[in-house]
Short mmCIF file of C-alpha atoms in Angstrom, two decimals:
data_model
loop_
_atom_site.label_atom_id
_atom_site.label_comp_id
_atom_site.label_asym_id
_atom_site.label_seq_id
_atom_site.Cartn_x
_atom_site.Cartn_y
_atom_site.Cartn_z
CA MET A 1 -32.13 129.18 123.34
CA THR A 2 -29.70 132.03 123.94
CA ARG A 3 -28.66 130.54 127.27
CA SER A 4 -27.70 127.32 125.47
CA THR A 5 -25.01 129.26 123.58
CA LYS A 6 -23.24 130.81 126.60
CA ARG A 7 -19.46 130.64 126.71
CA PRO A 8 -16.65 132.19 128.80
CA GLY A 9 -16.76 135.95 128.38
CA ALA A 10 -20.51 136.15 127.76
CA ASP A 11 -22.32 135.96 131.08
CA GLY A 12 -25.13 138.49 130.68
CA GLU A 13 -28.80 138.05 129.82
CA ILE A 14 -30.55 139.33 126.73
CA GLY A 15 -32.92 142.27 127.02
CA GLY A 16 -30.61 145.22 127.52
CA PHE A 17 -29.84 147.89 124.96
CA GLY A 18 -26.42 146.37 124.38
CA ALA A 19 -24.52 143.24 125.29
CA ALA A 20 -21.05 142.98 126.79
CA PHE A 21 -18.30 140.47 126.13
CA ASP A 22 -15.04 140.11 128.06
CA PRO A 23 -12.15 138.87 125.83
CA ARG A 24 -9.91 138.42 128.87
CA ALA A 25 -12.43 135.98 130.38
CA ALA A 26 -12.29 134.09 127.07
CA GLY A 27 -8.55 133.59 127.52
CA TYR A 28 -7.14 136.30 125.23
CA LYS A 29 -4.19 138.46 126.28
CA ASP A 30 -3.64 140.81 123.33
CA PRO A 31 -6.50 140.17 120.90
CA ILE A 32 -7.33 141.63 117.54
CA LEU A 33 -11.08 141.71 117.02
CA ILE A 34 -12.43 140.54 113.66
CA ALA A 35 -16.02 141.35 112.66
CA SER A 36 -18.25 139.96 109.94
CA THR A 37 -21.80 140.50 108.71
CA ASP A 38 -23.77 138.54 106.14
CA GLY A 39 -27.16 137.15 105.18
CA VAL A 40 -28.67 134.06 103.60
CA GLY A 41 -29.67 135.61 100.27
CA THR A 42 -32.52 134.27 98.15
CA LYS A 43 -32.22 130.83 99.74
CA LEU A 44 -34.71 132.39 102.14
CA LYS A 45 -37.32 132.50 99.37
CA ILE A 46 -37.38 128.71 99.09
CA ALA A 47 -37.54 128.38 102.88
CA ILE A 48 -40.45 130.84 103.13
CA ASP A 49 -42.38 129.35 100.22
CA THR A 50 -42.05 125.80 101.55
CA GLY A 51 -42.31 126.52 105.26
CA ILE A 52 -38.98 124.77 105.96
CA LEU A 53 -37.49 127.23 108.40
CA ASP A 54 -35.33 125.14 110.71
CA THR A 55 -32.10 125.36 108.70
CA VAL A 56 -31.75 128.97 107.50
CA GLY A 57 -30.67 130.11 110.96
CA ILE A 58 -27.72 127.72 110.76
CA ASP A 59 -26.94 129.18 107.33
CA LEU A 60 -26.97 132.69 108.78
CA VAL A 61 -24.43 131.83 111.46
CA ALA A 62 -22.27 129.84 109.05
CA MET A 63 -21.96 132.65 106.55
CA CYS A 64 -20.57 134.93 109.25
CA VAL A 65 -18.41 132.66 111.39
CA ASN A 66 -16.78 130.85 108.46
CA ASP A 67 -15.60 134.27 107.30
CA LEU A 68 -14.03 134.92 110.72
CA VAL A 69 -12.07 131.69 111.00
CA VAL A 70 -10.25 132.31 107.71
CA GLN A 71 -8.25 134.97 109.55
CA GLY A 72 -7.58 132.64 112.46
CA ALA A 73 -10.27 134.22 114.63
CA GLU A 74 -12.42 132.31 117.09
CA PRO A 75 -16.05 133.51 116.86
CA LEU A 76 -17.07 134.85 120.26
CA ILE A 77 -20.45 136.55 119.86
CA PHE A 78 -23.32 136.63 117.39
CA LEU A 79 -26.31 138.92 116.90
CA ASP A 80 -29.17 138.53 114.47
CA TYR A 81 -31.56 140.91 112.70
CA PHE A 82 -34.98 139.46 111.84
CA ALA A 83 -37.25 141.75 109.81
CA THR A 84 -40.81 140.90 108.79
CA GLY A 85 -44.16 142.47 107.96
CA ARG A 86 -45.94 140.85 110.90
CA LEU A 87 -44.24 138.64 113.45
CA GLU A 88 -45.41 135.03 113.37
CA VAL A 89 -43.97 133.59 116.55
CA PRO A 90 -43.75 129.90 115.45
CA ALA A 91 -41.86 130.87 112.30
CA ALA A 92 -39.53 133.21 114.17
CA ARG A 93 -38.93 130.58 116.83
CA ALA A 94 -37.90 128.02 114.19
CA VAL A 95 -35.45 130.49 112.69
CA ILE A 96 -33.98 131.50 116.07
CA ALA A 97 -33.65 127.84 117.04
CA GLY A 98 -31.51 127.37 113.92
CA ILE A 99 -29.41 130.39 114.85
CA ALA A 100 -28.84 128.98 118.32
CA GLU A 101 -27.84 125.62 116.82
CA GLY A 102 -25.38 127.35 114.49
CA CYS A 103 -23.89 129.25 117.43
CA ARG A 104 -23.45 126.03 119.38
CA GLN A 105 -21.70 124.45 116.40
CA ALA A 106 -19.38 127.45 116.16
CA GLY A 107 -18.82 127.84 119.90
CA CYS A 108 -20.00 131.45 119.99
CA ALA A 109 -22.61 133.12 122.20
CA LEU A 110 -25.90 134.45 120.83
CA ILE A 111 -25.97 137.65 122.88
CA GLY A 112 -28.85 139.56 121.31
CA GLY A 113 -30.39 140.93 118.16
CA GLU A 114 -33.27 142.90 116.72
CA THR A 115 -36.74 141.83 115.64
CA ALA A 116 -38.41 144.40 113.42
CA GLU A 117 -42.04 144.44 112.26
CA MET A 118 -42.43 146.59 109.15
CA PRO A 119 -45.90 146.20 107.61
CA GLY A 120 -46.06 147.62 104.13
CA LEU A 121 -42.42 146.86 103.44
CA TYR A 122 -42.60 143.06 103.64
CA ALA A 123 -45.42 140.93 102.19
CA ALA A 124 -47.49 138.56 104.33
CA LYS A 125 -45.08 135.80 105.42
CA ASP A 126 -41.89 137.30 104.01
CA PHE A 127 -38.94 138.05 106.24
CA ASP A 128 -35.26 138.82 105.93
CA LEU A 129 -32.26 137.90 108.03
CA ALA A 130 -28.90 139.44 108.70
CA GLY A 131 -26.20 138.20 111.03
CA PHE A 132 -23.33 139.92 112.80
CA SER A 133 -20.43 138.17 114.49
CA VAL A 134 -17.26 139.23 116.27
CA GLY A 135 -14.26 137.00 116.85
CA ALA A 136 -10.80 137.34 118.35
CA VAL A 137 -7.31 136.20 117.50
CA GLU A 138 -4.07 136.95 119.29
CA ARG A 139 -2.21 139.76 117.56
CA ASP A 140 0.72 137.59 116.47
CA GLN A 141 -1.51 134.81 115.13
CA VAL A 142 -3.61 136.64 112.51
CA ILE A 143 -3.75 134.73 109.21
CA ASP A 144 -3.74 137.00 106.16
CA GLY A 145 -2.24 134.82 103.41
CA SER A 146 0.90 136.93 103.09
CA LYS A 147 3.18 134.01 104.05
CA ALA A 148 1.88 131.68 101.33
CA GLU A 149 4.53 130.65 98.79
CA ALA A 150 5.01 128.53 95.70
CA GLY A 151 4.90 124.84 96.50
CA ASP A 152 2.33 125.15 99.28
CA ILE A 153 -0.41 122.54 99.23
CA VAL A 154 -4.06 123.55 98.88
CA LEU A 155 -6.52 121.43 100.86
CA GLY A 156 -10.27 121.51 100.31
CA LEU A 157 -12.93 120.67 102.87
CA ALA A 158 -16.10 119.09 101.48
CA SER A 159 -19.27 121.16 101.48
CA SER A 160 -22.64 119.94 102.72
CA GLY A 161 -24.35 121.00 99.51
CA LEU A 162 -25.10 124.36 97.92
CA HIS A 163 -24.51 126.24 101.17
CA SER A 164 -25.99 129.76 100.73
CA ASN A 165 -24.90 131.10 97.36
CA GLY A 166 -26.26 130.97 93.83
CA PHE A 167 -29.89 130.55 94.81
CA SER A 168 -31.27 133.06 92.33
CA LEU A 169 -29.89 130.77 89.64
CA VAL A 170 -31.09 127.67 91.50
CA ARG A 171 -34.63 129.04 91.63
CA ARG A 172 -34.59 129.83 87.91
CA VAL A 173 -33.43 126.31 87.11
CA VAL A 174 -36.20 124.80 89.27
CA GLU A 175 -38.86 127.04 87.73
CA ALA A 176 -37.74 126.26 84.17
CA SER A 177 -37.59 122.51 84.84
CA ASP A 178 -41.18 122.27 86.16
CA PHE A 179 -39.98 120.46 89.28
CA ALA A 180 -42.10 120.98 92.40
CA TYR A 181 -40.31 121.71 95.66
CA ASP A 182 -42.37 119.06 97.44
CA ALA A 183 -41.51 116.40 94.84
CA PRO A 184 -38.78 113.81 95.51
CA ALA A 185 -35.32 115.22 94.84
CA PRO A 186 -33.89 113.59 91.68
CA PHE A 187 -30.41 113.61 93.21
CA ALA A 188 -31.08 112.76 96.89
CA ALA A 189 -33.04 109.64 97.78
CA GLY A 190 -35.63 110.04 100.51
CA GLU A 191 -35.71 113.85 100.47
CA THR A 192 -37.95 116.40 98.83
CA LEU A 193 -36.34 118.81 96.40
CA ALA A 194 -36.80 121.69 98.85
CA ARG A 195 -35.27 119.86 101.80
CA ALA A 196 -32.27 118.78 99.70
CA LEU A 197 -31.67 122.30 98.37
CA LEU A 198 -32.01 123.76 101.85
CA ALA A 199 -29.31 121.56 103.43
CA PRO A 200 -27.61 123.94 105.88
CA THR A 201 -24.20 125.45 105.27
CA ARG A 202 -21.42 123.53 106.97
CA ILE A 203 -19.73 125.35 109.85
CA TYR A 204 -15.96 124.82 109.67
CA VAL A 205 -14.93 126.80 112.72
CA LYS A 206 -13.92 124.15 115.24
CA PRO A 207 -12.02 121.87 112.80
CA CYS A 208 -10.16 124.83 111.25
CA LEU A 209 -9.25 126.26 114.64
CA ALA A 210 -7.97 122.83 115.71
CA ALA A 211 -5.74 122.65 112.62
CA ILE A 212 -4.53 126.23 113.05
CA ARG A 213 -3.62 125.71 116.69
CA ALA A 214 -1.99 122.33 116.10
CA GLY A 215 0.03 123.57 113.12
CA LYS A 216 1.73 126.54 114.78
CA GLY A 217 1.96 128.58 111.58
CA ALA A 218 1.58 125.73 109.07
CA ILE A 219 -1.82 127.07 107.94
CA LYS A 220 -0.91 130.12 105.86
CA GLY A 221 -4.26 131.03 104.34
CA LEU A 222 -7.92 130.06 104.25
CA ALA A 223 -10.77 130.92 101.90
CA HIS A 224 -14.48 130.44 102.56
CA ILE A 225 -16.04 129.48 99.21
CA THR A 226 -19.12 131.68 98.94
CA GLY A 227 -20.33 134.00 96.16
CA GLY A 228 -17.72 133.94 93.40
CA GLY A 229 -17.13 130.24 93.91
CA LEU A 230 -13.77 128.64 93.22
CA ILE A 231 -12.72 131.43 90.87
CA GLU A 232 -12.99 134.58 92.99
CA ASN A 233 -12.55 133.36 96.59
CA PRO A 234 -9.25 131.40 96.71
CA PRO A 235 -7.13 134.36 95.42
CA ARG A 236 -8.15 136.31 98.52
CA SER A 237 -5.92 133.97 100.57
CA TYR A 238 -2.55 134.27 98.81
CA PRO A 239 -0.36 137.02 97.25
CA ASP A 240 -0.96 138.30 93.71
CA ALA A 241 2.39 136.89 92.59
CA LEU A 242 1.04 133.36 93.06
CA GLY A 243 -1.54 131.29 91.26
CA LEU A 244 -3.60 128.32 92.34
CA HIS A 245 -3.44 125.22 90.13
CA LEU A 246 -6.70 123.53 91.04
CA ASP A 247 -7.55 120.00 89.85
CA PHE A 248 -11.26 119.25 89.51
CA ALA A 249 -10.42 115.55 89.27
CA ALA A 250 -9.33 115.61 92.94
CA TRP A 251 -12.89 115.20 94.22
CA GLN A 252 -16.29 113.88 93.18
CA ILE A 253 -18.69 116.70 92.35
CA PRO A 254 -21.81 116.13 94.51
CA PRO A 255 -25.05 115.11 92.75
CA VAL A 256 -26.90 118.38 93.47
CA PHE A 257 -24.36 120.32 91.39
CA ARG A 258 -24.45 117.79 88.55
CA TRP A 259 -28.25 118.00 88.50
CA LEU A 260 -28.20 121.80 88.35
CA GLN A 261 -25.55 121.80 85.63
CA ARG A 262 -27.43 119.32 83.42
CA THR A 263 -30.92 120.66 84.08
CA GLY A 264 -29.95 124.28 83.62
CA GLY A 265 -27.44 123.74 80.81
CA ILE A 266 -24.86 125.72 82.78
CA GLU A 267 -21.29 125.90 81.51
CA PRO A 268 -18.68 124.28 83.80
CA ARG A 269 -16.79 127.53 84.28
CA GLU A 270 -19.99 129.30 85.30
CA MET A 271 -20.65 126.51 87.81
CA ALA A 272 -17.18 127.13 89.26
CA ARG A 273 -17.88 130.86 89.44
CA THR A 274 -21.33 130.58 91.04
CA PHE A 275 -21.19 127.54 93.32
CA ASN A 276 -18.76 125.81 95.67
CA CYS A 277 -19.00 122.62 93.55
CA GLY A 278 -18.41 120.48 96.63
CA ILE A 279 -15.57 122.44 98.29
CA GLY A 280 -16.73 124.76 101.06
CA MET A 281 -13.41 125.81 102.57
CA VAL A 282 -9.87 126.01 101.19
CA LEU A 283 -6.70 125.92 103.29
CA ILE A 284 -3.17 126.77 102.16
CA VAL A 285 -0.66 124.65 104.04
CA ALA A 286 3.12 124.27 103.97
CA ALA A 287 3.91 121.13 101.95
CA THR A 288 5.77 119.53 104.86
CA GLU A 289 2.75 120.03 107.15
CA ALA A 290 -0.10 119.14 104.79
CA GLU A 291 -0.48 115.54 105.94
CA ALA A 292 -0.50 116.51 109.61
CA ALA A 293 -3.08 119.25 108.99
CA ALA A 294 -5.27 116.84 107.03
CA THR A 295 -5.10 114.35 109.90
CA VAL A 296 -6.28 116.96 112.42
CA LEU A 297 -9.11 118.09 110.14
CA ALA A 298 -10.25 114.54 109.44
CA ALA A 299 -10.21 113.73 113.16
CA ALA A 300 -12.53 116.73 113.65
CA GLY A 301 -15.01 115.24 111.17
CA GLU A 302 -14.04 116.90 107.90
CA THR A 303 -13.66 115.27 104.50
CA VAL A 304 -10.24 116.57 103.45
CA LEU A 305 -8.99 116.59 99.86
CA LYS A 306 -5.76 117.73 98.27
CA ILE A 307 -7.11 119.87 95.44
CA GLY A 308 -4.12 121.83 94.20
CA THR A 309 -0.86 123.67 94.73
CA LEU A 310 0.42 127.22 94.60
CA ALA A 311 2.88 128.18 91.86
CA PRO A 312 4.46 131.39 90.56
CA ARG A 313 1.95 133.36 88.49
CA PRO A 314 3.25 134.63 85.15
CA ALA A 315 2.26 138.12 84.05
CA GLY A 316 -1.22 138.11 82.57
CA ALA A 317 -2.08 134.66 83.90
CA PRO A 318 -5.32 134.17 85.88
CA PRO A 319 -5.04 133.73 89.67
CA VAL A 320 -6.74 130.30 89.43
CA VAL A 321 -5.85 127.77 86.73
CA PHE A 322 -8.21 124.82 86.42
CA LYS A 323 -7.24 121.31 85.45
CA ASN A 324 -9.89 118.79 84.34
CA LEU A 325 -12.67 121.36 84.67
CA GLU A 326 -14.65 120.20 81.64
CA ALA A 327 -13.92 116.50 82.16
CA ALA A 328 -15.18 116.62 85.74
CA TRP A 329 -18.71 117.28 84.52
CA ASP A 330 -18.77 114.57 81.84
CA GLY A 331 -19.60 111.65 84.15
#
C-alpha cells in the first residue's frame, strides 16, 4: 500500500527509524516547507461502533493535506499514528488502505508511521488516529491572504458531506432521535445512516493546485472549512480590515445538514459555526480572474459556486456577514 503512493522525491522503503524526502527531486528550487497535523475526531467512534473502517483513513489524510494547500503547498509526504489497545490486523489494514487511498488522491507519499499497542489505555476495539503531512511551495508563491482586497470574489467548493467536524453533536442528535446506525438513512437513498454519515472528506489538493498554478497570483487566499465552520475559518484567509459577505442562497444545503438541523433543533447560526453546510473549501480570487479559476476547478471535477465577496469591514462589524442564513433552512 505504501509503494502505491510513491512519488518523485520519495524513493525509500518503510521500516527505518526515519524516512527521507528530496525536495529537489520533486522539482523545487527554493522551497518553503509547510507542515500540518490533525486527526479525525469523534467520527472515529461511529466507524468503530459500526465496523465501517474503510473511509476514516481518507478523512485523516484530507484533514492534513487540505490544510497545506491553502498556503499554496503541494503535499509531499504523509505519516500516520495508529494507537490501539490490541492490534487487530484486519481493522488496521482497512484503515491503512484508506490512508493510502487518501495519499494517492492528494499525490503525496505515505513514507511511514507508528503503530502503538497500549492495553489499559484503550478499550477492546478502540483506536485513535493522527496524521502528519509536509508540503512544499516555492518561496515566492506562498499564499497567506495578505493580498486579498475589497471586491475580490469568494468561490466555494462543494463538500462531500459532513467531512470530519461536528461529530460529537452528530452523535448526540442520532442518540436523541432513536435512529439506528444500520437503519436506512432518511436523507440518502440506498445507504445506511452510518455509511452516509461516514462519507469521506473530500480532498481538494489537485484541483486547488491546478487553479493556483493556472492563475499566476489570481488566487489570493484559501480556507479549509473545518471546526468553526463558515464563521471562524474564512477570516483566516483575508486581512482584518476586510469582511466576507456570504450569501447562503448561493448553494443548496445538502440533505444531511437539513436532517441534522431539523432533527436536532439546531439554530441556523450554530449550524454555520459547527458544520461546513455544503462548502468544504473557500477561495478568494481577483474579480477579473474568478471565471477562469472556476473553469479550471470545474474541469478538475469540483462543483464551484460563487458564494460571496470581500468588502471593507467597518469598526465593530463581524468578519463574516451572512445573507439569507435563516431563509436557507426554511425549505
